[in-house]
């Protein structure tokens, strides 16, 4: 009765919907959201006081979604290999292949999300800086000659304002912006596979 309840009620109607919903949300966060944002005309917020173009909420969401999956992978490794339960416990080769395939898939999705977000911010910064530089050149005489260029007196305030805008745009960090974020992502990528290898060889 217990096996029948687990196989015909618990797994298909409780666990399976939770797993499907989680992976649907995960794919949306890690793949669809960055991809659609990169194809949209939303742009980035250069006046963001945090200096990340207003992308911190999406970046944090990408990290947290991946961290949840890392916890799931670690739990899967502990349950699958479980050397602490029985020394005679054996694991099929298929279990290791499935674990590695899921791990590679998660690494690929988070890499896609990070790369897409980084490329979007880099492109937006480059285009905005080029636009501002064109405006500056319109107010400068001999803009290509650093020794002889001149700024008319009536345009100096506007040129200075444009230069400040360029500095603000240039100061916007591109995600992942800091060593801390990079180290967290790289560590979270390595942990599941390292635990699996340790348990498999224990």
XYZ file of N, CA and C in Angstrom:
606
model
N 0.833 -1.206 0.000
C 0.000 0.000 0.000
C 0.869 1.259 0.000
N 1.953 1.195 0.772
C 2.845 2.354 0.829
C 3.490 2.614 -0.525
N 3.952 1.546 -1.189
C 4.567 1.696 -2.506
C 3.557 2.222 -3.527
N 2.339 1.700 -3.478
C 1.310 2.155 -4.413
C 0.984 3.624 -4.198
N 0.886 4.031 -2.932
C 0.588 5.445 -2.635
C 1.714 6.342 -3.127
N 2.962 5.899 -2.913
C 4.110 6.704 -3.333
C 4.190 6.798 -4.852
N 3.995 5.656 -5.534
C 4.175 5.621 -6.987
C 3.014 6.226 -7.764
N 1.806 6.125 -7.236
C 0.646 6.554 -8.006
C -0.018 7.823 -7.476
N 0.389 8.294 -6.303
C -0.211 9.504 -5.741
C 0.862 10.533 -5.410
N 1.801 10.148 -4.554
C 2.777 11.114 -4.039
C 3.693 11.647 -5.146
N 4.305 10.772 -5.906
C 5.246 11.206 -6.945
C 4.571 11.972 -8.087
N 3.496 11.410 -8.703
C 2.928 12.124 -9.863
C 2.137 13.378 -9.517
N 1.517 13.422 -8.326
C 0.632 14.539 -8.017
C 1.198 15.529 -6.991
N 2.300 15.187 -6.348
C 2.900 16.100 -5.364
C 4.307 16.512 -5.801
N 5.192 15.541 -5.936
C 6.583 15.863 -6.254
C 6.755 16.362 -7.683
N 6.129 15.690 -8.649
C 6.319 16.052 -10.057
C 5.863 17.485 -10.358
N 4.675 17.925 -9.896
C 4.287 19.323 -10.159
C 5.257 20.333 -9.542
N 5.794 20.026 -8.354
C 6.749 20.934 -7.717
C 8.023 21.028 -8.550
N 8.523 19.879 -9.002
C 9.752 19.858 -9.807
C 9.543 20.596 -11.127
N 8.417 20.335 -11.793
C 8.134 20.983 -13.074
C 8.015 22.492 -12.900
N 7.322 22.921 -11.844
C 7.165 24.352 -11.608
C 8.506 25.013 -11.303
N 9.329 24.345 -10.513
C 10.637 24.909 -10.176
C 11.492 25.091 -11.430
N 11.554 24.059 -12.272
C 12.386 24.149 -13.467
C 11.819 25.157 -14.468
N 10.502 25.312 -14.496
C 9.901 26.325 -15.361
C 10.320 27.718 -14.926
N 10.241 27.971 -13.627
C 10.658 29.275 -13.099
C 12.158 29.474 -13.294
N 12.924 28.408 -13.081
C 14.382 28.497 -13.224
C 14.773 28.857 -14.650
N 14.191 28.175 -15.630
C 14.504 28.457 -17.038
C 14.074 29.874 -17.403
N 12.949 30.314 -16.858
C 12.483 31.677 -17.126
C 13.484 32.712 -16.614
N 13.992 32.498 -15.391
C 14.930 33.446 -14.786
C 16.288 33.405 -15.479
N 16.798 32.206 -15.730
C 18.159 32.057 -16.238
C 18.258 32.209 -17.757
N 17.170 31.992 -18.465
C 17.253 32.024 -19.926
C 16.333 33.079 -20.544
N 15.032 32.964 -20.300
C 14.083 33.834 -20.989
C 14.216 35.297 -20.588
N 14.346 35.571 -19.276
C 14.405 36.967 -18.823
C 15.622 37.701 -19.388
N 16.851 37.172 -19.252
C 18.000 37.883 -19.841
C 17.903 38.009 -21.357
N 17.427 36.955 -22.031
C 17.355 36.985 -23.488
C 16.356 38.027 -23.967
N 15.165 38.057 -23.349
C 14.158 39.039 -23.759
C 14.598 40.456 -23.425
N 15.282 40.628 -22.297
C 15.784 41.954 -21.936
C 16.814 42.429 -22.953
N 17.681 41.527 -23.407
C 18.707 41.910 -24.382
C 18.097 42.280 -25.729
N 16.909 41.751 -26.040
C 16.253 42.046 -27.309
C 15.287 43.225 -27.204
N 15.067 43.737 -25.992
C 14.109 44.822 -25.794
C 14.794 46.175 -25.956
N 13.997 47.222 -25.814
C 14.521 48.583 -25.887
C 14.525 49.246 -24.510
N 14.506 48.437 -23.473
C 14.436 48.984 -22.110
C 15.696 49.757 -21.773
N 16.864 49.222 -22.116
C 18.115 49.900 -21.783
C 18.464 49.730 -20.318
N 19.534 50.417 -19.899
C 19.951 50.349 -18.503
C 19.909 51.731 -17.874
N 19.874 51.760 -16.570
C 19.676 52.993 -15.803
C 21.039 53.521 -15.350
N 21.571 54.498 -16.087
C 22.909 55.006 -15.776
C 22.941 55.878 -14.528
N 21.774 56.287 -14.027
C 21.725 57.086 -12.804
C 21.507 56.225 -11.564
N 21.616 54.926 -11.737
C 21.472 53.996 -10.615
C 22.502 54.322 -9.533
N 22.063 54.646 -8.305
C 23.030 54.993 -7.250
C 23.955 53.844 -6.875
N 23.560 52.602 -7.180
C 24.417 51.459 -6.881
C 25.461 51.221 -7.967
N 25.353 51.949 -9.065
C 26.360 51.884 -10.106
C 26.352 50.621 -10.951
N 25.214 49.915 -11.001
C 25.131 48.693 -11.806
C 24.010 48.784 -12.842
N 23.660 49.986 -13.215
C 22.701 50.178 -14.290
C 21.292 49.718 -13.996
N 20.939 49.591 -12.712
C 19.610 49.122 -12.347
C 19.404 47.632 -12.526
N 20.497 46.891 -12.748
C 20.388 45.459 -13.009
C 20.593 44.585 -11.778
N 20.794 45.192 -10.620
C 21.036 44.390 -9.424
C 19.890 43.419 -9.112
N 18.606 43.838 -9.178
C 17.527 42.873 -8.869
C 17.557 41.637 -9.761
N 17.776 41.838 -11.066
C 17.821 40.685 -11.972
C 19.065 39.845 -11.702
N 20.195 40.495 -11.456
C 21.421 39.761 -11.149
C 21.287 38.925 -9.889
N 20.671 39.496 -8.850
C 20.458 38.757 -7.605
C 19.500 37.593 -7.824
N 18.493 37.809 -8.655
C 17.530 36.735 -8.943
C 18.216 35.586 -9.669
N 19.096 35.910 -10.613
C 19.846 34.879 -11.341
C 20.704 34.072 -10.375
N 21.396 34.760 -9.477
C 22.248 34.060 -8.507
C 21.431 33.178 -7.579
N 20.351 33.716 -7.014
C 19.577 32.959 -6.043
C 18.909 31.741 -6.665
N 18.402 31.891 -7.890
C 17.796 30.742 -8.576
C 18.829 29.639 -8.767
N 20.040 30.036 -9.132
C 21.091 29.038 -9.330
C 21.498 28.410 -8.002
N 21.548 29.201 -6.937
C 21.921 28.658 -5.623
C 20.924 27.606 -5.165
N 19.640 27.818 -5.425
C 18.627 26.819 -5.059
C 18.887 25.502 -5.801
N 19.253 25.614 -7.062
C 19.535 24.403 -7.822
C 20.800 23.725 -7.330
N 21.780 24.510 -6.895
C 23.004 23.943 -6.321
C 22.660 23.131 -5.074
N 21.786 23.672 -4.226
C 21.356 22.939 -3.027
C 20.675 21.640 -3.420
N 19.851 21.696 -4.468
C 19.195 20.480 -4.944
C 20.187 19.452 -5.464
N 21.212 19.900 -6.174
C 22.229 18.985 -6.680
C 23.022 18.346 -5.541
N 23.356 19.137 -4.539
C 24.075 18.594 -3.387
C 23.209 17.556 -2.674
N 21.923 17.873 -2.506
C 21.015 16.908 -1.885
C 20.887 15.638 -2.704
N 20.836 15.788 -4.017
C 20.759 14.620 -4.905
C 22.014 13.762 -4.768
N 23.171 14.404 -4.666
C 24.425 13.657 -4.511
C 24.443 12.898 -3.190
N 23.990 13.551 -2.130
C 23.979 12.898 -0.812
C 23.032 11.698 -0.792
N 21.865 11.871 -1.396
C 20.878 10.786 -1.398
C 21.319 9.652 -2.322
N 21.887 9.992 -3.463
C 22.250 8.975 -4.452
C 23.435 8.130 -4.014
N 24.470 8.802 -3.534
C 25.701 8.061 -3.208
C 25.678 7.543 -1.772
N 25.208 8.338 -0.841
C 24.945 7.927 0.542
C 25.912 6.885 1.091
N 27.206 7.113 1.096
C 28.134 6.118 1.640
C 28.022 5.970 3.147
N 27.403 6.965 3.790
C 27.278 6.917 5.242
C 26.133 6.007 5.685
N 25.300 5.530 4.735
C 24.170 4.672 5.090
C 24.587 3.209 5.129
N 25.304 2.803 4.114
C 25.671 1.389 3.999
C 26.963 1.302 3.187
N 27.945 0.636 3.724
C 29.225 0.522 3.031
C 29.104 -0.294 1.752
N 28.050 -1.120 1.672
C 27.855 -1.942 0.478
C 26.979 -1.245 -0.563
N 26.656 0.017 -0.303
C 25.791 0.788 -1.214
C 26.480 0.938 -2.566
N 25.785 0.580 -3.626
C 26.338 0.714 -4.977
C 25.478 1.671 -5.789
N 26.133 2.401 -6.652
C 25.444 3.385 -7.494
C 25.694 3.033 -8.947
N 24.636 3.037 -9.730
C 24.782 2.699 -11.144
C 25.504 3.819 -11.886
N 26.085 3.464 -13.015
C 26.777 4.459 -13.842
C 25.799 5.502 -14.371
N 24.551 5.100 -14.558
C 23.545 6.035 -15.072
C 23.317 7.190 -14.109
N 23.375 6.900 -12.791
C 23.168 7.958 -11.801
C 24.241 9.034 -11.924
N 25.490 8.598 -12.117
C 26.573 9.563 -12.293
C 26.429 10.362 -13.574
N 25.985 9.709 -14.638
C 25.790 10.397 -15.922
C 24.671 11.427 -15.810
N 23.575 11.038 -15.133
C 22.456 11.967 -14.956
C 22.889 13.175 -14.135
N 23.631 12.931 -13.053
C 24.104 14.033 -12.213
C 24.983 14.983 -13.019
N 25.929 14.433 -13.763
C 26.839 15.266 -14.549
C 26.084 16.050 -15.622
N 25.101 15.402 -16.252
C 24.326 16.082 -17.296
C 23.538 17.254 -16.717
N 22.899 17.035 -15.553
C 22.143 18.117 -14.916
C 23.085 19.228 -14.475
N 24.231 18.849 -13.925
C 25.221 19.847 -13.478
C 25.724 20.688 -14.651
N 26.064 20.039 -15.757
C 26.521 20.770 -16.941
C 25.422 21.690 -17.454
N 24.170 21.197 -17.425
C 23.055 22.031 -17.869
C 22.878 23.271 -17.016
N 23.020 23.116 -15.698
C 22.870 24.279 -14.817
C 24.013 25.271 -15.017
N 25.225 24.759 -15.200
C 26.367 25.652 -15.460
C 26.142 26.410 -16.764
N 25.631 25.723 -17.783
C 25.384 26.368 -19.074
C 24.322 27.459 -18.956
N 23.269 27.206 -18.176
C 22.202 28.208 -18.059
C 22.673 29.443 -17.310
N 23.392 29.262 -16.210
C 23.855 30.434 -15.464
C 24.923 31.179 -16.260
N 25.748 30.449 -17.027
C 26.741 31.109 -17.880
C 26.041 31.933 -18.960
N 24.974 31.384 -19.526
C 24.215 32.124 -20.536
C 23.628 33.395 -19.946
N 23.026 33.286 -18.751
C 22.402 34.450 -18.123
C 23.431 35.533 -17.822
N 24.555 35.141 -17.240
C 25.602 36.106 -16.894
C 26.179 36.746 -18.150
N 26.466 35.928 -19.171
C 27.043 36.449 -20.403
C 26.078 37.400 -21.105
N 24.802 37.042 -21.163
C 23.808 37.877 -21.839
C 23.653 39.213 -21.134
N 23.588 39.180 -19.801
C 23.441 40.421 -19.036
C 24.688 41.292 -19.174
N 25.850 40.669 -19.126
C 27.101 41.417 -19.282
C 27.193 42.048 -20.672
N 26.850 41.279 -21.691
C 26.925 41.795 -23.064
C 25.942 42.943 -23.274
N 24.733 42.831 -22.693
C 23.745 43.898 -22.794
C 24.284 45.189 -22.194
N 24.842 45.110 -20.996
C 25.338 46.300 -20.319
C 26.529 46.888 -21.063
N 27.403 46.032 -21.575
C 28.561 46.517 -22.328
C 28.113 47.254 -23.591
N 27.139 46.685 -24.294
C 26.644 47.311 -25.513
C 25.970 48.646 -25.229
N 25.135 48.685 -24.181
C 24.439 49.924 -23.838
C 25.424 51.020 -23.438
N 26.452 50.658 -22.676
C 27.464 51.641 -22.281
C 28.198 52.174 -23.504
N 28.621 51.272 -24.390
C 29.379 51.688 -25.567
C 28.548 52.619 -26.439
N 27.272 52.278 -26.670
C 26.424 53.103 -27.524
C 26.159 54.466 -26.902
N 25.953 54.502 -25.589
C 25.686 55.781 -24.926
C 26.923 56.665 -24.934
N 28.086 56.094 -24.690
C 29.327 56.874 -24.722
C 29.583 57.409 -26.123
N 29.349 56.608 -27.145
C 29.532 57.072 -28.514
C 28.574 58.204 -28.857
N 27.347 58.099 -28.365
C 26.362 59.157 -28.622
C 26.794 60.466 -27.969
N 27.252 60.393 -26.717
C 27.704 61.589 -26.011
C 28.964 62.172 -26.646
N 29.855 61.308 -27.097
C 31.068 61.803 -27.754
C 30.745 62.527 -29.057
N 29.753 62.051 -29.790
C 29.341 62.746 -31.012
C 28.817 64.140 -30.683
N 28.063 64.246 -29.597
C 27.554 65.556 -29.195
C 28.684 66.500 -28.799
N 29.696 65.965 -28.132
C 30.841 66.803 -27.752
C 31.569 67.308 -28.993
N 31.770 66.431 -29.965
C 32.501 66.826 -31.171
C 31.788 67.931 -31.944
N 30.447 67.961 -31.815
C 29.692 69.006 -32.503
C 29.981 70.388 -31.941
N 30.459 70.438 -30.684
C 30.719 71.734 -30.039
C 32.200 72.092 -30.013
N 33.047 71.243 -30.559
C 34.493 71.473 -30.486
C 35.051 71.732 -31.883
N 35.938 72.695 -31.969
C 36.649 72.959 -33.220
C 37.907 72.094 -33.267
N 38.134 71.443 -34.404
C 39.257 70.504 -34.558
C 39.207 69.392 -33.498
N 38.088 68.652 -33.400
C 37.956 67.660 -32.322
C 38.943 66.510 -32.411
N 39.533 66.274 -33.596
C 40.448 65.152 -33.764
C 41.905 65.538 -33.526
N 42.151 66.793 -33.268
C 43.520 67.270 -33.060
C 43.680 67.699 -31.603
N 44.304 66.858 -30.797
C 44.397 67.132 -29.369
C 45.252 68.362 -29.078
N 46.145 68.721 -29.989
C 47.009 69.883 -29.756
C 46.333 71.196 -30.116
N 45.425 71.160 -31.068
C 44.853 72.408 -31.581
C 43.337 72.539 -31.398
N 42.710 71.556 -30.735
C 41.255 71.661 -30.611
C 40.888 72.827 -29.690
N 39.725 73.407 -29.937
C 39.254 74.543 -29.147
C 37.778 74.361 -28.829
N 37.421 74.826 -27.622
C 36.024 74.793 -27.204
C 35.532 76.230 -27.144
N 34.575 76.598 -27.971
C 34.047 77.973 -27.921
C 33.516 78.304 -26.528
N 33.648 79.543 -26.136
C 33.252 79.957 -24.781
C 31.789 79.655 -24.498
N 30.923 79.829 -25.504
C 29.490 79.620 -25.261
C 29.114 78.137 -25.198
N 30.075 77.237 -25.491
C 29.781 75.798 -25.470
C 30.490 75.073 -24.344
N 31.280 75.793 -23.552
C 32.088 75.118 -22.533
C 31.244 74.436 -21.454
N 30.189 75.115 -21.011
C 29.334 74.508 -19.975
C 28.683 73.225 -20.483
N 28.212 73.255 -21.727
C 27.552 72.071 -22.278
C 28.553 70.930 -22.486
N 29.762 71.273 -22.942
C 30.788 70.245 -23.126
C 31.173 69.626 -21.795
N 31.299 70.462 -20.756
C 31.641 69.941 -19.432
C 30.537 69.026 -18.903
N 29.290 69.423 -19.159
C 28.161 68.570 -18.738
C 28.195 67.229 -19.462
N 28.497 67.263 -20.750
C 28.576 66.018 -21.515
C 29.717 65.137 -21.022
N 30.836 65.734 -20.651
C 31.959 64.963 -20.124
C 31.601 64.304 -18.794
N 30.853 65.016 -17.955
C 30.410 64.426 -16.689
C 29.473 63.248 -16.939
N 28.636 63.377 -17.958
C 27.731 62.279 -18.300
C 28.518 61.056 -18.784
N 29.555 61.291 -19.575
C 30.394 60.186 -20.048
C 31.071 59.489 -18.876
N 31.543 60.271 -17.910
C 32.181 59.683 -16.728
C 31.194 58.836 -15.941
N 29.957 59.316 -15.828
C 28.941 58.547 -15.091
C 28.623 57.243 -15.811
N 28.497 57.312 -17.123
C 28.217 56.100 -17.894
C 29.387 55.127 -17.784
N 30.611 55.645 -17.904
C 31.798 54.791 -17.825
C 31.932 54.133 -16.458
N 31.450 54.812 -15.409
C 31.572 54.281 -14.049
C 30.568 53.177 -13.759
N 29.586 52.995 -14.629
C 28.595 51.932 -14.425
C 29.253 50.576 -14.615
N 29.136 49.735 -13.614
C 29.757 48.406 -13.665
C 28.930 47.463 -14.522
N 29.609 46.519 -15.145
C 28.939 45.517 -15.963
C 28.864 44.210 -15.183
N 27.664 43.640 -15.065
C 27.461 42.419 -14.284
C 28.155 41.235 -14.949
N 28.800 40.345 -14.211
C 29.052 40.435 -12.762
C 30.187 41.408 -12.486
N 29.927 42.333 -11.596
C 30.775 43.516 -11.492
C 31.955 43.365 -10.546
N 31.849 42.543 -9.541
C 32.878 42.512 -8.501
C 33.508 41.128 -8.368
N 34.659 41.117 -7.750
C 35.342 39.846 -7.473
C 34.496 38.962 -6.581
N 33.746 39.576 -5.660
C 32.894 38.814 -4.748
C 31.840 38.025 -5.527
N 31.201 38.674 -6.503
C 30.176 37.988 -7.295
C 30.794 36.869 -8.111
N 31.943 37.156 -8.748
C 32.621 36.130 -9.535
C 32.996 34.930 -8.664
N 33.561 35.197 -7.485
C 33.999 34.109 -6.613
C 32.816 33.284 -6.120
N 31.693 33.939 -5.804
C 30.500 33.210 -5.360
C 29.985 32.284 -6.466
N 29.925 32.805 -7.685
C 29.433 31.993 -8.797
C 30.358 30.810 -9.075
N 31.661 31.061 -9.115
C 32.607 29.989 -9.409
C 32.597 28.923 -8.312
N 32.489 29.368 -7.053
C 32.440 28.421 -5.945
C 31.176 27.572 -6.005
N 30.051 28.212 -6.294
C 28.790 27.471 -6.362
C 28.775 26.509 -7.545
N 29.525 26.809 -8.599
C 29.622 25.890 -9.732
C 30.439 24.655 -9.353
N 31.515 24.861 -8.591
C 32.432 23.769 -8.269
C 31.908 22.849 -7.170
N 31.155 23.382 -6.212
C 30.756 22.617 -5.021
C 29.986 21.333 -5.348
N 28.909 21.378 -6.166
C 28.154 20.130 -6.403
C 29.003 19.020 -6.991
N 29.801 19.353 -8.003
C 30.614 18.317 -8.645
C 31.685 17.798 -7.696
N 32.256 18.679 -6.885
C 33.276 18.250 -5.934
C 32.684 17.287 -4.902
N 31.500 17.600 -4.399
C 30.835 16.717 -3.422
C 30.511 15.378 -4.053
N 30.034 15.403 -5.304
C 29.727 14.147 -5.978
C 30.962 13.278 -6.143
N 32.072 13.877 -6.544
C 33.315 13.117 -6.734
C 33.820 12.559 -5.419
N 33.717 13.350 -4.352
C 34.171 12.887 -3.036
C 33.328 11.703 -2.571
N 31.994 11.814 -2.705
C 31.115 10.735 -2.256
C 31.267 9.487 -3.131
N 31.478 9.689 -4.433
C 31.597 8.553 -5.338
C 32.864 7.757 -5.054
N 33.901 8.424 -4.568
C 35.167 7.752 -4.301
C 35.351 7.405 -2.821
N 34.330 7.673 -2.011
C 34.457 7.409 -0.572
C 34.334 5.908 -0.292
